[in-house]
Tab-separated table of C-alpha atoms in Angstrom:
chain	number	residue	atom	x	y	z
B	241	MET	CA	-0.015	0.078	-0.046
B	242	ALA	CA	1.095	3.656	-0.683
B	243	CYS	CA	2.605	5.555	2.389
B	244	LEU	CA	1.864	9.059	3.512
B	245	ILE	CA	4.900	11.382	3.698
B	246	ALA	CA	4.599	13.600	6.797
B	247	ALA	CA	6.412	15.711	9.052
B	248	PRO	CA	6.470	17.241	12.557
B	249	SER	CA	5.759	20.758	11.009
B	250	SER	CA	5.966	22.703	7.753
B	251	GLY	CA	9.463	23.250	6.399
B	252	SER	CA	10.761	19.837	7.349
B	253	GLY	CA	11.410	18.391	3.895
B	254	LYS	CA	8.204	16.288	3.087
B	255	THR	CA	7.871	17.990	-0.298
B	256	LEU	CA	11.487	17.496	-1.070
B	257	VAL	CA	11.201	13.724	-0.107
B	258	SER	CA	8.151	13.354	-2.117
B	259	LEU	CA	9.839	15.096	-5.232
B	260	CYS	CA	12.787	12.969	-4.800
B	261	LEU	CA	10.807	9.724	-4.923
B	262	ALA	CA	8.816	10.959	-7.888
B	263	ALA	CA	11.895	11.968	-9.846
B	264	TRP	CA	13.517	8.668	-8.942
B	265	ALA	CA	10.326	6.735	-10.234
B	266	ARG	CA	10.198	8.695	-13.477
B	267	ARG	CA	13.817	7.990	-14.187
B	268	GLN	CA	13.018	4.364	-13.750
B	269	GLY	CA	10.169	4.625	-16.314
B	270	ARG	CA	7.653	3.950	-13.699
B	271	ARG	CA	4.312	5.938	-13.209
B	272	LEU	CA	4.052	7.331	-9.742
B	273	GLN	CA	0.666	8.799	-8.786
B	274	PRO	CA	1.069	11.556	-6.462
B	275	PHE	CA	-1.486	12.911	-4.013
B	276	LYS	CA	-1.580	15.827	-1.539
B	277	VAL	CA	-3.435	16.352	1.649
B	278	GLY	CA	-5.302	19.556	2.175
B	279	PRO	CA	-6.067	22.809	0.329
B	280	ASP	CA	-2.818	23.152	-1.696
B	281	TYR	CA	-2.058	24.139	-5.270
B	282	LEU	CA	1.710	24.706	-5.447
B	283	ASP	CA	2.926	21.467	-4.111
B	284	PRO	CA	0.789	19.627	-6.573
B	285	GLN	CA	1.866	21.460	-9.361
B	286	LEU	CA	5.421	20.663	-8.700
B	287	LEU	CA	4.531	16.918	-7.977
B	288	SER	CA	2.659	16.773	-11.331
B	289	ARG	CA	5.395	18.200	-13.281
B	290	VAL	CA	7.961	15.827	-11.756
B	291	SER	CA	5.882	12.817	-11.825
B	292	GLY	CA	4.376	13.377	-15.154
B	293	LEU	CA	0.868	12.537	-13.584
B	294	THR	CA	-1.745	14.898	-12.389
B	295	CYS	CA	-1.579	15.243	-8.480
B	296	ARG	CA	-4.831	15.064	-6.868
B	297	ASN	CA	-5.707	16.670	-3.469
B	298	LEU	CA	-7.099	14.541	-0.601
B	299	ASP	CA	-8.919	16.877	1.684
B	300	PRO	CA	-11.845	15.390	3.616
B	301	LEU	CA	-13.072	18.666	4.706
B	302	LEU	CA	-13.471	20.312	1.384
B	303	CYS	CA	-14.512	17.095	-0.577
B	304	GLY	CA	-15.949	14.762	2.262
B	305	PRO	CA	-14.395	11.046	3.258
B	306	GLU	CA	-16.168	9.252	0.426
B	307	TRP	CA	-14.654	11.336	-2.350
B	308	LEU	CA	-11.223	10.995	-0.799
B	309	GLU	CA	-11.622	7.211	-0.751
B	310	ARG	CA	-12.881	6.946	-4.307
B	311	CYS	CA	-10.313	9.523	-5.744
B	312	PHE	CA	-7.253	7.600	-4.078
B	313	ALA	CA	-8.602	4.129	-5.218
B	314	TRP	CA	-9.345	5.343	-8.761
B	315	HIS	CA	-6.300	7.184	-9.714
B	316	GLY	CA	-3.904	5.302	-7.425
B	317	SER	CA	-4.731	1.959	-8.799
B	318	ARG	CA	-4.063	3.191	-12.442
B	319	ALA	CA	-0.259	3.768	-11.652
B	320	ASP	CA	2.807	1.622	-10.891
B	321	LEU	CA	3.404	3.440	-7.626
B	322	ALA	CA	1.604	5.973	-5.440
B	323	LEU	CA	2.453	8.256	-2.558
B	324	VAL	CA	0.645	10.796	-0.445
B	325	GLU	CA	2.163	14.019	0.661
B	326	GLY	CA	0.854	15.447	3.940
B	327	VAL	CA	0.158	18.953	4.877
B	328	MET	CA	1.586	20.991	7.872
B	329	GLY	CA	2.566	18.929	10.915
B	330	LEU	CA	1.118	15.181	11.016
B	331	PHE	CA	-1.674	16.095	13.329
B	332	ASP	CA	-2.318	19.687	12.308
B	333	GLY	CA	-6.124	19.875	11.097
B	334	ARG	CA	-8.900	22.359	11.472
B	335	GLY	CA	-8.119	24.708	14.359
B	336	PRO	CA	-6.312	22.906	17.107
B	337	SER	CA	-7.855	19.622	16.237
B	338	SER	CA	-6.683	16.860	13.984
B	339	GLU	CA	-9.755	16.879	11.786
B	340	GLY	CA	-8.774	16.910	8.153
B	341	SER	CA	-5.001	16.467	9.133
B	342	SER	CA	-2.582	14.054	7.531
B	343	ALA	CA	-3.007	11.686	10.333
B	344	ALA	CA	-6.494	11.534	9.661
B	345	VAL	CA	-6.320	10.907	6.149
B	346	ALA	CA	-3.613	8.172	6.853
B	347	ALA	CA	-5.888	6.586	9.285
B	348	GLN	CA	-8.939	6.724	6.884
B	349	LEU	CA	-7.052	5.228	4.055
B	350	ASN	CA	-4.978	2.729	6.139
B	351	LEU	CA	-1.634	4.159	5.014
B	352	PRO	CA	1.565	3.749	6.904
B	353	VAL	CA	3.334	6.991	7.689
B	354	VAL	CA	7.114	8.062	6.748
B	355	LEU	CA	7.949	10.899	9.065
B	356	VAL	CA	10.454	13.443	7.605
B	357	VAL	CA	12.341	15.203	10.295
B	358	GLU	CA	14.680	18.301	9.986
B	359	ALA	CA	17.487	17.049	12.184
B	360	SER	CA	20.131	19.842	11.652
B	361	ARG	CA	20.148	20.717	15.320
B	362	GLN	CA	19.181	17.591	17.078
B	363	ALA	CA	20.761	14.371	18.459
B	364	GLY	CA	19.375	12.021	21.163
B	365	SER	CA	16.263	14.407	21.448
B	366	LEU	CA	15.240	12.931	18.061
B	367	ALA	CA	14.070	9.866	19.953
B	368	ALA	CA	11.693	11.732	22.274
B	369	LEU	CA	10.204	13.692	19.107
B	370	VAL	CA	9.538	10.545	17.099
B	371	ARG	CA	8.118	8.730	19.839
B	372	GLY	CA	5.755	11.398	20.522
B	373	PHE	CA	4.451	11.448	16.840
B	374	ARG	CA	4.502	7.686	16.733
B	375	ASP	CA	2.342	7.318	19.944
B	376	HIS	CA	0.168	10.356	19.767
B	377	GLY	CA	-3.459	10.047	18.932
B	378	PRO	CA	-6.289	9.858	18.013
B	379	PRO	CA	-6.080	9.171	15.223
B	380	PRO	CA	-3.484	6.332	15.539
B	381	VAL	CA	-0.786	6.245	12.973
B	382	GLN	CA	1.331	3.413	11.626
B	383	LEU	CA	4.805	4.797	11.594
B	384	ALA	CA	6.774	2.994	8.861
B	385	GLY	CA	9.959	4.848	9.686
B	386	VAL	CA	11.857	8.113	9.595
B	387	VAL	CA	13.711	10.053	6.829
B	388	LEU	CA	16.182	12.508	8.251
B	389	ASN	CA	16.762	15.874	6.492
B	390	ARG	CA	19.716	18.243	6.603
B	391	VAL	CA	22.119	15.963	8.323
B	392	GLY	CA	25.488	17.553	8.680
B	393	SER	CA	28.126	14.979	8.979
B	394	GLU	CA	28.786	11.203	9.282
B	395	ARG	CA	29.070	11.689	13.036
B	396	HIS	CA	25.814	13.316	13.268
B	397	HIS	CA	24.182	10.516	11.134
B	398	ALA	CA	25.439	8.000	13.648
B	399	LEU	CA	24.048	9.806	16.602
B	400	LEU	CA	20.695	10.158	14.920
B	401	ALA	CA	20.588	6.549	13.898
B	402	GLU	CA	21.288	5.318	17.361
B	403	ALA	CA	18.633	7.465	18.896
B	404	LEU	CA	16.065	5.752	16.414
B	405	GLU	CA	17.413	2.467	17.111
B	406	SER	CA	16.761	2.970	20.768
B	407	ILE	CA	12.895	3.216	19.997
B	408	ALA	CA	13.024	0.645	17.254
B	409	VAL	CA	12.056	3.001	14.557
B	410	PRO	CA	13.429	2.205	11.145
B	411	LEU	CA	15.689	4.824	9.483
B	412	LEU	CA	14.583	5.168	5.822
B	413	GLY	CA	16.939	7.737	4.283
B	414	VAL	CA	19.310	10.538	5.347
B	415	LEU	CA	19.256	13.577	3.104
B	416	PRO	CA	22.318	15.932	3.441
B	417	HIS	CA	22.447	19.712	3.001
B	418	HIS	CA	22.340	20.185	-0.755
B	419	PRO	CA	21.415	23.340	-2.910
B	420	SER	CA	18.828	21.342	-4.909
B	421	LEU	CA	16.945	20.814	-1.721
B	422	GLU	CA	16.444	24.528	-1.170
B	423	LEU	CA	13.156	25.468	-2.828
B	424	PRO	CA	12.469	29.094	-3.213
B	425	SER	CA	9.168	30.418	-1.895
B	426	ARG	CA	6.910	33.467	-1.547
B	427	HIS	CA	4.157	34.698	0.726
B	428	LEU	CA	1.639	31.836	-0.374
B	429	GLY	CA	4.013	29.061	-0.499
B	430	LEU	CA	6.731	27.398	-3.080
B	431	LEU	CA	7.462	29.012	-6.362
B	432	PRO	CA	5.299	27.369	-9.028
B	433	PRO	CA	7.080	25.173	-11.408
B	434	GLY	CA	6.959	27.652	-14.429
B	435	GLU	CA	9.026	30.099	-12.355
B	436	LEU	CA	11.661	27.471	-11.608
B	437	HIS	CA	13.918	27.746	-14.589
B	438	ASP	CA	16.348	24.943	-13.517
B	439	LEU	CA	13.580	22.523	-12.921
B	440	GLU	CA	14.890	19.763	-15.271
B	441	GLN	CA	18.223	20.098	-13.561
B	442	ARG	CA	16.877	19.789	-10.003
B	443	GLN	CA	14.745	16.817	-11.221
B	444	ASP	CA	17.929	14.820	-12.124
B	445	GLN	CA	19.401	15.926	-8.808
B	446	TRP	CA	16.516	14.767	-6.963
B	447	ALA	CA	16.607	11.421	-8.737
B	448	ASP	CA	20.394	11.085	-7.871
B	449	LEU	CA	19.688	12.106	-4.263
B	450	ALA	CA	16.958	9.399	-3.949
B	451	ALA	CA	19.237	6.742	-5.362
B	452	ARG	CA	21.995	7.699	-3.025
B	453	HIS	CA	20.477	8.764	0.093
B	454	LEU	CA	17.203	7.126	0.553
B	455	ASP	CA	16.709	3.402	1.552
B	456	LEU	CA	14.807	2.455	-1.693
B	457	GLU	CA	14.859	-1.195	-0.687
B	458	GLN	CA	12.690	-0.331	2.315
B	459	LEU	CA	10.728	2.398	0.728
B	460	GLU	CA	9.653	0.891	-2.435
B	461	PRO	CA	7.276	-1.512	-0.974
B	462	LEU	CA	5.635	1.685	0.613
B	463	LEU	CA	4.845	2.905	-2.586
B	464	ALA	CA	2.819	0.061	-3.891
B	465	PRO	CA	-0.487	1.396	-5.448
B	466	PRO	CA	-3.834	0.485	-4.030
B	467	ALA	CA	-5.397	-2.558	-5.548
B	468	PRO	CA	-8.032	-2.084	-8.350
B	469	GLN	CA	-11.558	-2.327	-7.209
B	470	ALA	CA	-14.276	-4.423	-8.899
B	471	ARG	CA	-16.957	-2.119	-10.477
B	472	ALA	CA	-15.022	1.077	-9.521
B	473	GLU	CA	-16.627	4.186	-10.916
B	474	ASP	CA	-14.779	7.434	-12.114
B	475	PRO	CA	-15.244	9.769	-9.159
B	476	ILE	CA	-16.222	12.527	-11.568
B	477	ARG	CA	-19.303	10.638	-12.649
B	478	TRP	CA	-19.911	9.596	-9.115
B	479	CYS	CA	-20.170	12.954	-7.583
B	480	LEU	CA	-22.332	14.222	-10.701
B	481	ARG	CA	-24.919	11.393	-10.288
B	482	ASP	CA	-27.499	13.878	-8.666
B	483	HIS	CA	-26.516	16.998	-10.571
B	484	ALA	CA	-27.001	16.048	-14.312
B	485	VAL	CA	-27.494	19.129	-16.682
B	486	ALA	CA	-29.359	18.806	-19.841
B	487	LEU	CA	-27.933	21.436	-22.415
B	488	GLU	CA	-29.734	21.391	-25.586
B	489	GLN	CA	-26.953	23.045	-27.598
B	490	PRO	CA	-25.415	22.031	-31.053
B	491	GLU	CA	-21.950	22.549	-29.567
B	492	PRO	CA	-20.763	22.671	-25.982
B	493	PRO	CA	-20.917	26.141	-24.424
B	494	THR	CA	-17.368	27.612	-24.110
B	495	VAL	CA	-16.207	28.961	-20.649
B	496	ALA	CA	-13.040	30.926	-20.596
B	497	ILE	CA	-10.730	30.108	-17.597
B	498	ALA	CA	-7.996	32.567	-16.820
B	499	SER	CA	-4.725	30.638	-16.994
B	500	ASP	CA	-1.239	32.240	-16.835
B	501	ALA	CA	1.195	33.118	-14.256
B	502	ALA	CA	-1.191	35.362	-12.385
B	503	PHE	CA	-4.142	32.812	-12.322
B	504	HIS	CA	-3.238	29.217	-11.853
B	505	PHE	CA	-4.793	28.053	-8.430
B	506	ARG	CA	-7.152	25.716	-9.712
B	507	TYR	CA	-7.912	21.904	-8.795
B	508	PRO	CA	-7.730	19.521	-11.890
B	509	GLU	CA	-11.279	18.380	-11.062
B	510	ALA	CA	-12.544	21.820	-11.840
B	511	GLY	CA	-11.884	21.298	-15.711
B	512	GLU	CA	-12.975	17.684	-15.583
B	513	LEU	CA	-16.379	18.666	-14.024
B	514	LEU	CA	-16.836	21.533	-16.368
B	515	GLU	CA	-16.345	19.080	-19.322
B	516	ALA	CA	-18.604	16.439	-17.567
B	517	VAL	CA	-21.640	18.935	-17.195
B	518	GLY	CA	-21.276	19.733	-20.990
B	519	LEU	CA	-18.984	22.867	-21.108
B	520	GLU	CA	-15.935	23.349	-22.997
B	521	PRO	CA	-13.050	24.934	-20.983
B	522	VAL	CA	-10.938	27.210	-22.990
B	523	SER	CA	-7.759	28.788	-21.512
B	524	TRP	CA	-7.456	32.621	-21.588
B	525	SER	CA	-4.622	34.699	-20.575
B	526	PRO	CA	-5.320	38.179	-19.277
B	527	LEU	CA	-1.612	38.787	-18.715
B	528	ALA	CA	-1.040	38.367	-22.387
B	529	ASP	CA	-3.910	40.728	-23.209
B	530	GLU	CA	-5.771	38.110	-25.013
B	531	PRO	CA	-9.491	39.016	-25.892
B	532	LEU	CA	-11.988	36.500	-24.411
B	533	PRO	CA	-12.497	33.577	-26.637
B	534	ALA	CA	-15.119	34.340	-29.498
B	535	GLY	CA	-18.591	33.274	-28.511
B	536	CYS	CA	-17.743	32.419	-24.915
B	537	ARG	CA	-20.720	31.864	-22.814
B	538	ALA	CA	-18.989	32.151	-19.112
B	539	VAL	CA	-15.827	33.334	-17.563
B	540	LEU	CA	-14.046	31.522	-14.595
B	541	LEU	CA	-11.220	33.559	-12.741
B	542	PRO	CA	-9.448	31.233	-10.423
B	543	GLY	CA	-6.775	32.288	-7.752
B	544	GLY	CA	-3.241	33.086	-8.132
B	545	TYR	CA	-0.973	35.895	-7.939
B	546	PRO	CA	-2.332	39.039	-9.578
B	547	GLU	CA	-0.930	41.276	-7.088
B	548	LEU	CA	2.475	40.404	-8.428
B	549	HIS	CA	1.512	41.214	-11.838
B	550	ALA	CA	-0.787	44.288	-11.244
B	551	ALA	CA	1.080	46.674	-13.598
B	552	GLN	CA	0.999	44.331	-16.599
B	553	LEU	CA	-2.787	43.264	-15.889
B	554	ALA	CA	-3.586	47.049	-15.738
B	555	ALA	CA	-1.896	47.480	-19.108
B	556	SER	CA	-3.953	44.533	-20.590
B	557	ARG	CA	-6.652	46.910	-21.928
B	558	ARG	CA	-8.234	44.441	-24.316
B	559	SER	CA	-8.506	41.618	-21.754
B	560	LEU	CA	-9.980	44.019	-19.120
B	561	HIS	CA	-12.468	45.606	-21.648
B	562	ASP	CA	-13.687	42.289	-22.512
B	563	LEU	CA	-14.091	41.088	-19.049
B	564	ALA	CA	-16.061	44.242	-18.175
B	565	ARG	CA	-18.264	43.730	-21.216
B	566	ALA	CA	-18.932	40.087	-20.403
B	567	ALA	CA	-20.072	41.060	-16.980
B	568	ALA	CA	-22.304	43.698	-18.314
B	569	ALA	CA	-23.748	41.526	-20.925
B	570	GLY	CA	-24.958	39.056	-18.434
B	571	LEU	CA	-22.497	36.198	-18.905
B	572	PRO	CA	-21.877	34.180	-15.779
B	573	VAL	CA	-18.532	35.321	-14.064
B	574	VAL	CA	-17.146	33.265	-11.483
B	575	ALA	CA	-14.116	34.722	-9.460
B	576	GLU	CA	-12.220	32.864	-6.575
B	577	CYS	CA	-9.552	34.615	-4.315
B	578	GLY	CA	-6.978	36.034	-6.701
B	579	GLY	CA	-9.447	36.151	-9.310
B	580	LEU	CA	-11.797	38.396	-7.354
B	581	LEU	CA	-9.000	41.089	-7.533
B	582	LEU	CA	-9.350	41.361	-11.194
B	583	LEU	CA	-12.901	42.473	-10.908
B	584	GLY	CA	-12.240	45.444	-8.654
B	585	SER	CA	-11.686	49.177	-9.445
B	586	THR	CA	-7.984	48.960	-8.482
B	587	LEU	CA	-5.264	46.515	-7.170
B	588	SER	CA	-2.416	47.638	-5.172
B	589	ASP	CA	0.935	45.897	-5.779
B	590	ALA	CA	3.196	44.924	-2.955
B	591	GLU	CA	4.585	48.534	-2.758
B	592	GLY	CA	1.350	50.005	-2.395
B	593	ARG	CA	0.888	51.437	-5.963
B	594	PRO	CA	-2.618	51.197	-7.190
B	595	HIS	CA	-3.371	49.702	-10.692
B	596	ARG	CA	-6.596	49.924	-12.650
B	597	MET	CA	-8.604	46.767	-12.878
B	598	ALA	CA	-11.813	45.787	-14.817
B	599	GLY	CA	-14.065	47.922	-12.727
B	600	VAL	CA	-16.847	45.234	-12.454
B	601	LEU	CA	-17.118	45.507	-8.616
B	602	PRO	CA	-16.919	48.585	-6.711
B	603	PHE	CA	-13.730	47.867	-4.379
B	604	SER	CA	-10.059	48.601	-4.158
B	605	ALA	CA	-7.692	45.997	-2.970
B	606	GLN	CA	-4.567	46.554	-0.773
B	607	GLN	CA	-2.084	44.397	0.993
B	608	GLY	CA	-3.328	43.743	4.557
B	609	ALA	CA	-3.349	41.089	7.405
B	610	LEU	CA	-3.184	37.312	6.443
B	611	SER	CA	-6.698	35.470	6.354
B	612	LEU	CA	-6.003	31.756	6.484
B	613	GLY	CA	-8.086	28.616	7.432
B	614	TYR	CA	-11.106	26.553	6.633
B	615	ARG	CA	-14.428	28.318	6.560
B	616	GLN	CA	-18.083	27.133	6.900
B	617	ALA	CA	-19.800	29.390	4.439
B	618	THR	CA	-23.848	29.679	4.630
B	619	ALA	CA	-25.453	31.341	1.582
B	620	THR	CA	-27.386	34.466	2.499
B	621	ALA	CA	-28.511	35.301	-1.062
B	622	HIS	CA	-29.897	33.624	-4.263
B	623	GLY	CA	-27.005	34.092	-6.700
B	624	LEU	CA	-25.514	32.555	-9.616
B	625	LEU	CA	-24.142	29.319	-7.857
B	626	VAL	CA	-25.773	29.301	-4.338
B	627	ARG	CA	-29.064	29.393	-2.898
B	628	PRO	CA	-30.131	30.972	0.743
B	629	GLY	CA	-29.412	28.423	3.434
B	630	GLU	CA	-26.960	26.292	1.509
B	631	THR	CA	-23.751	25.545	3.683
B	632	LEU	CA	-20.337	24.753	2.041
B	633	CYS	CA	-16.861	24.099	3.322
B	634	GLY	CA	-14.048	26.258	1.777
B	635	HIS	CA	-10.599	27.441	2.536
B	636	GLU	CA	-9.349	31.111	2.727
B	637	PHE	CA	-5.564	31.957	2.122
B	638	HIS	CA	-4.716	35.740	1.160
B	639	ARG	CA	-2.950	38.740	2.168
B	640	TRP	CA	-4.806	41.395	0.339
B	641	GLN	CA	-8.039	42.852	1.749
B	642	LEU	CA	-10.812	44.892	0.168
B	643	GLU	CA	-12.128	48.317	0.654
B	644	PRO	CA	-15.133	48.615	0.989
B	645	VAL	CA	-16.112	45.018	1.717
B	646	ALA	CA	-19.512	43.863	0.204
B	647	THR	CA	-22.088	46.316	0.966
B	648	ASN	CA	-25.263	44.184	-0.468
B	649	GLY	CA	-25.473	41.883	2.454
B	650	GLY	CA	-22.737	39.692	0.925
B	651	LEU	CA	-22.721	36.228	-0.684
B	652	TRP	CA	-22.567	34.258	2.512
B	653	GLN	CA	-21.694	34.135	6.203
B	654	LEU	CA	-18.300	32.727	6.911
B	655	GLU	CA	-17.404	31.098	10.221
B	656	GLY	CA	-13.995	29.617	11.082
B	657	TRP	CA	-11.875	28.599	14.117
B	658	GLY	CA	-10.644	31.687	15.879
B	659	THR	CA	-12.173	34.096	13.411
B	660	PRO	CA	-15.447	36.237	13.851
B	661	GLN	CA	-18.469	35.280	11.897
B	662	ARG	CA	-18.483	37.927	8.940
B	663	SER	CA	-20.303	38.651	5.681
B	664	GLU	CA	-18.314	38.055	2.585
B	665	GLY	CA	-18.391	37.834	-1.119
B	666	TRP	CA	-20.177	39.450	-3.903
B	667	THR	CA	-23.233	38.049	-5.703
B	668	ALA	CA	-25.757	39.143	-8.464
B	669	PRO	CA	-27.567	36.987	-10.938
B	670	ASN	CA	-24.565	36.622	-13.138
B	671	VAL	CA	-21.625	37.166	-10.751
B	672	HIS	CA	-20.060	34.996	-7.873
B	673	ALA	CA	-17.172	36.518	-6.392
B	674	SER	CA	-15.525	35.584	-3.131
B	675	TRP	CA	-12.186	35.004	-1.367
B	676	LEU	CA	-13.107	31.546	-0.584
B	677	HIS	CA	-11.498	28.518	-2.532
B	678	LEU	CA	-13.925	25.611	-3.156
B	679	HIS	CA	-13.108	22.282	-4.486
B	680	TRP	CA	-15.862	21.451	-6.662
B	681	ALA	CA	-15.789	17.600	-6.010
B	682	GLY	CA	-17.210	18.631	-2.607
B	683	CYS	CA	-20.160	20.892	-4.124
B	684	PRO	CA	-20.842	19.487	-7.511
B	685	VAL	CA	-23.985	21.548	-7.730
B	686	ILE	CA	-21.765	24.509	-8.483
B	687	PRO	CA	-20.274	23.362	-11.829
B	688	SER	CA	-23.895	22.104	-12.746
B	689	ARG	CA	-25.444	25.512	-12.074
B	690	LEU	CA	-22.618	27.319	-13.918
B	691	ALA	CA	-23.339	25.027	-16.907
B	692	ALA	CA	-27.005	25.933	-16.796
B	693	ALA	CA	-26.271	29.645	-16.678
B	694	ALA	CA	-24.012	29.229	-19.556
B	695	GLY	CA	-26.447	27.532	-21.483
B	696	ARG	CA	-29.012	30.370	-20.955
B	697	ALA	CA	-26.458	33.128	-21.723
B	698	ALA	CA	-26.174	34.669	-25.185
B	699	PRO	CA	-22.464	34.117	-26.699
B	700	LEU	CA	-20.275	37.179	-26.156
B	701	PRO	CA	-20.235	39.036	-29.473
B	702	THR	CA	-16.883	40.207	-30.877
B	703	SER	CA	-16.401	43.746	-30.563
B	704	ALA	CA	-14.093	46.158	-32.332
B	705	ALA	CA	-12.326	47.073	-29.146
B	706	SER	CA	-11.603	43.346	-28.698
B	707	SER	CA	-9.517	43.212	-31.696
B	708	SER	CA	-7.180	46.075	-30.792
B	709	PRO	CA	-4.773	45.826	-27.614
B	710	MET	CA	-4.977	49.682	-27.365
B	711	SER	CA	-8.566	49.773	-26.519
B	712	PRO	CA	-9.440	52.277	-23.758
B	713	SER	CA	-9.529	50.953	-20.115
B	714	PRO	CA	-12.911	50.343	-18.771
B	715	ARG	CA	-14.362	53.206	-16.970
B	716	SER	CA	-17.583	52.890	-14.792
B	717	SER	CA	-18.758	49.564	-16.069
B	718	ARG	CA	-22.279	48.761	-14.765
B	719	SER	CA	-21.620	47.229	-11.406
B	720	ALA	CA	-22.549	43.555	-11.155
B	721	GLY	CA	-22.586	43.535	-7.219
B	722	GLY	CA	-22.148	45.679	-4.239
């Protein structure tokens, strides 16, 4: 059975161990299916690039426990090897609990745990730390062994090995200090793979490090994929069982999805679900100042890093004009986290300089306090994608804040551990805009409602302004919310 790569805390090296194993497997010509616990976009992008297979998120809070089991079994059983990378510390879940944690996922899927410990300033204390993680619970964990990271010398190695031997825990590898093991990051996590210009070189180094420093004889059996299940069902089909959409269209309606260096926080299931409900996803780059695809019937703006590209987005007059025109024409527009920022009046960059955006919603965005954590969202309005009283689970992670906040009562009420209840989001008959990241496998009614709305919308006509990159910046476009 596959294992779960965990750690006492973030920054210990679990992503690097996962990448080393993925690179080694690919060099061997073996298909390793990666999974990632929790609401993460950047680690899965790296694991997808290195393994060659799309990494799947396993998040029981966002998607529910049954989806988690079906997703793991379906995708894992189609590969030669499989591994699950954990999130944060092994027992870190919602608030101070272990709900939704790596330990909870390991227990649900009956996976052994490989604990990655950053050991640069430890010796005999390693035994106390590992014993604590091995014996802590609930949920109980099956500790398969430990990989040590940033071990400084042979003497240090010997000290740590003896400490683990004293508590009868196998040592599965010892990674030294190495430049390829230092991954650059920014305020929301690791750099995306598109910005790691030496990724191929790093991938070769990771494979070499796995072969030289990991105990592959012990680790390889821990990468065995789950066994195929009789009468297994594609999890996409399964979660849409009760949310079929009848689109009486000669051709699938096109939905434009912002996809570039500014907008790439999107779970792979989003595109798969859109196709399954009868839409045709088409990539669209606001950063490249592309016009919206001809005849598109809906627009999806996922999260990402628009704040790092605010000046270039402001200069993308054709893209901003088309976005404002689409919203004014009544096309469904769905924006999530970073995508929300493109709809406002202005977006300030990290230096505090404001840049003009599409002007669809009447707010300005500036850098502010960190908002982070799972949120229970209860809809308070009848909007494009939600109905009053419906409750969803999402995740919030951003450092930019809006001024003013929604003034029309908001899309929903958000609640989360350690945060006061508040109104959040913007809603209108054709606009759904919120800070909240959702995984649509946990709320398949949303892509179904988007498909129905796209089926009713008239295709966006091509305008003269769309053909020219020098068309004027949108001014006071009709507000779709607020």
